[in-house]
Coordinates of N, CA and C in Angstrom, one line a residue:
M21 N 115.4 52.1 98.8 CA 116.2 52.1 97.5 C 117.6 51.6 97.8
M22 N 118.1 50.7 96.9 CA 119.4 50.1 97.1 C 120.5 51.0 96.5
K23 N 121.6 51.2 97.1 CA 122.7 52.0 96.6 C 123.8 51.0 96.1
F24 N 124.3 51.2 95.0 CA 125.4 50.4 94.5 C 126.7 51.1 94.6
E25 N 127.7 50.5 95.2 CA 129.0 51.1 95.3 C 130.0 50.4 94.3
L26 N 130.7 51.2 93.6 CA 131.7 50.7 92.7 C 133.0 50.5 93.5
K27 N 133.6 49.3 93.4 CA 134.9 49.0 94.1 C 136.0 49.4 93.1
N28 N 136.9 50.1 93.7 CA 138.1 50.5 92.9 C 139.2 49.5 93.2
D29 N 139.4 48.5 92.3 CA 140.3 47.5 92.5 C 141.6 47.8 91.7
N30 N 142.7 48.2 92.4 CA 143.9 48.6 91.7 C 145.0 47.5 91.8
R31 N 144.7 46.3 91.5 CA 145.7 45.3 91.6 C 146.5 45.1 90.3
G32 N 146.1 45.6 89.2 CA 146.7 45.4 88.0 C 147.8 46.5 87.7
L33 N 148.6 46.3 86.6 CA 149.6 47.3 86.3 C 149.1 48.2 85.3
T34 N 149.5 49.5 85.4 CA 149.1 50.5 84.4 C 150.1 50.4 83.2
L35 N 149.7 51.0 82.1 CA 150.6 51.0 81.0 C 151.9 51.7 81.3
M36 N 151.9 52.8 82.0 CA 153.1 53.5 82.4 C 154.0 52.6 83.2
E37 N 153.5 51.9 84.2 CA 154.3 51.0 85.0 C 155.0 49.9 84.1
L38 N 154.2 49.4 83.2 CA 154.8 48.4 82.3 C 155.9 49.0 81.4
L39 N 155.7 50.2 80.9 CA 156.7 50.8 80.0 C 157.9 51.1 80.8
V40 N 157.8 51.6 82.0 CA 159.0 51.9 82.8 C 159.7 50.6 83.1
G41 N 159.0 49.5 83.4 CA 159.7 48.2 83.7 C 160.5 47.7 82.5
V42 N 159.9 47.8 81.3 CA 160.5 47.4 80.1 C 161.8 48.3 79.8
A43 N 161.7 49.6 80.1 CA 162.8 50.5 79.8 C 163.9 50.2 80.8
I44 N 163.6 49.9 82.0 CA 164.7 49.5 83.0 C 165.4 48.2 82.6
L45 N 164.6 47.2 82.2 CA 165.2 46.0 81.7 C 166.1 46.2 80.5
A46 N 165.6 47.1 79.6 CA 166.5 47.4 78.4 C 167.8 48.0 78.8
V47 N 167.7 48.9 79.7 CA 169.0 49.6 80.2 C 169.9 48.6 80.8
I48 N 169.4 47.6 81.5 CA 170.2 46.5 82.2 C 170.7 45.5 81.2
I49 N 169.9 45.1 80.2 CA 170.3 44.0 79.3 C 171.2 44.5 78.2
T50 N 171.1 45.7 77.7 CA 171.9 46.2 76.6 C 173.4 46.1 76.9
P51 N 173.9 46.6 78.0 CA 175.4 46.4 78.2 C 175.8 45.0 78.4
L52 N 175.0 44.2 79.0 CA 175.3 42.7 79.1 C 175.4 42.1 77.8
L53 N 174.5 42.4 76.9 CA 174.5 41.8 75.6 C 175.7 42.3 74.8
H54 N 176.1 43.5 75.0 CA 177.3 44.1 74.3 C 178.5 43.3 74.8
V55 N 178.6 43.1 76.1 CA 179.8 42.3 76.6 C 179.8 40.9 76.0
Y56 N 178.7 40.3 75.9 CA 178.6 38.9 75.4 C 179.0 38.9 73.9
V57 N 178.5 39.8 73.1 CA 178.8 39.8 71.7 C 180.3 40.1 71.5
T58 N 180.9 41.0 72.3 CA 182.3 41.4 72.2 C 183.1 40.1 72.5
G59 N 182.8 39.5 73.6 CA 183.5 38.2 74.0 C 183.4 37.2 73.0
A60 N 182.2 37.0 72.4 CA 182.1 36.0 71.3 C 182.9 36.3 70.1
N61 N 183.0 37.6 69.7 CA 183.8 38.0 68.6 C 185.3 37.8 68.9
T62 N 185.7 38.1 70.1 CA 187.1 37.9 70.4 C 187.5 36.4 70.4
A63 N 186.6 35.6 71.0 CA 186.9 34.1 71.0 C 186.9 33.6 69.5
R64 N 186.1 34.1 68.7 CA 186.1 33.6 67.3 C 187.4 34.1 66.6
K65 N 187.8 35.3 66.8 CA 189.1 35.8 66.2 C 190.3 35.0 66.7
N66 N 190.3 34.7 68.0 CA 191.4 33.9 68.6 C 191.4 32.5 68.1
K67 N 190.3 32.0 67.7 CA 190.2 30.6 67.2 C 190.7 30.5 65.8
L68 N 190.7 31.6 65.1 CA 191.1 31.6 63.7 C 192.6 31.6 63.6
Y69 N 193.3 32.2 64.6 CA 194.8 32.3 64.6 C 195.5 31.2 65.3

């Protein structure tokens, strides 16, 4: 009788790993975006005067 073995292939990402990665990116990108928007607003105000 033949026995079949299931291979446990864990090469993919789990949903938790994906969510943690997105959260880390959000924490990094949010301050950078704030600095960019603040600089753009300051440049626009300086151009008006």
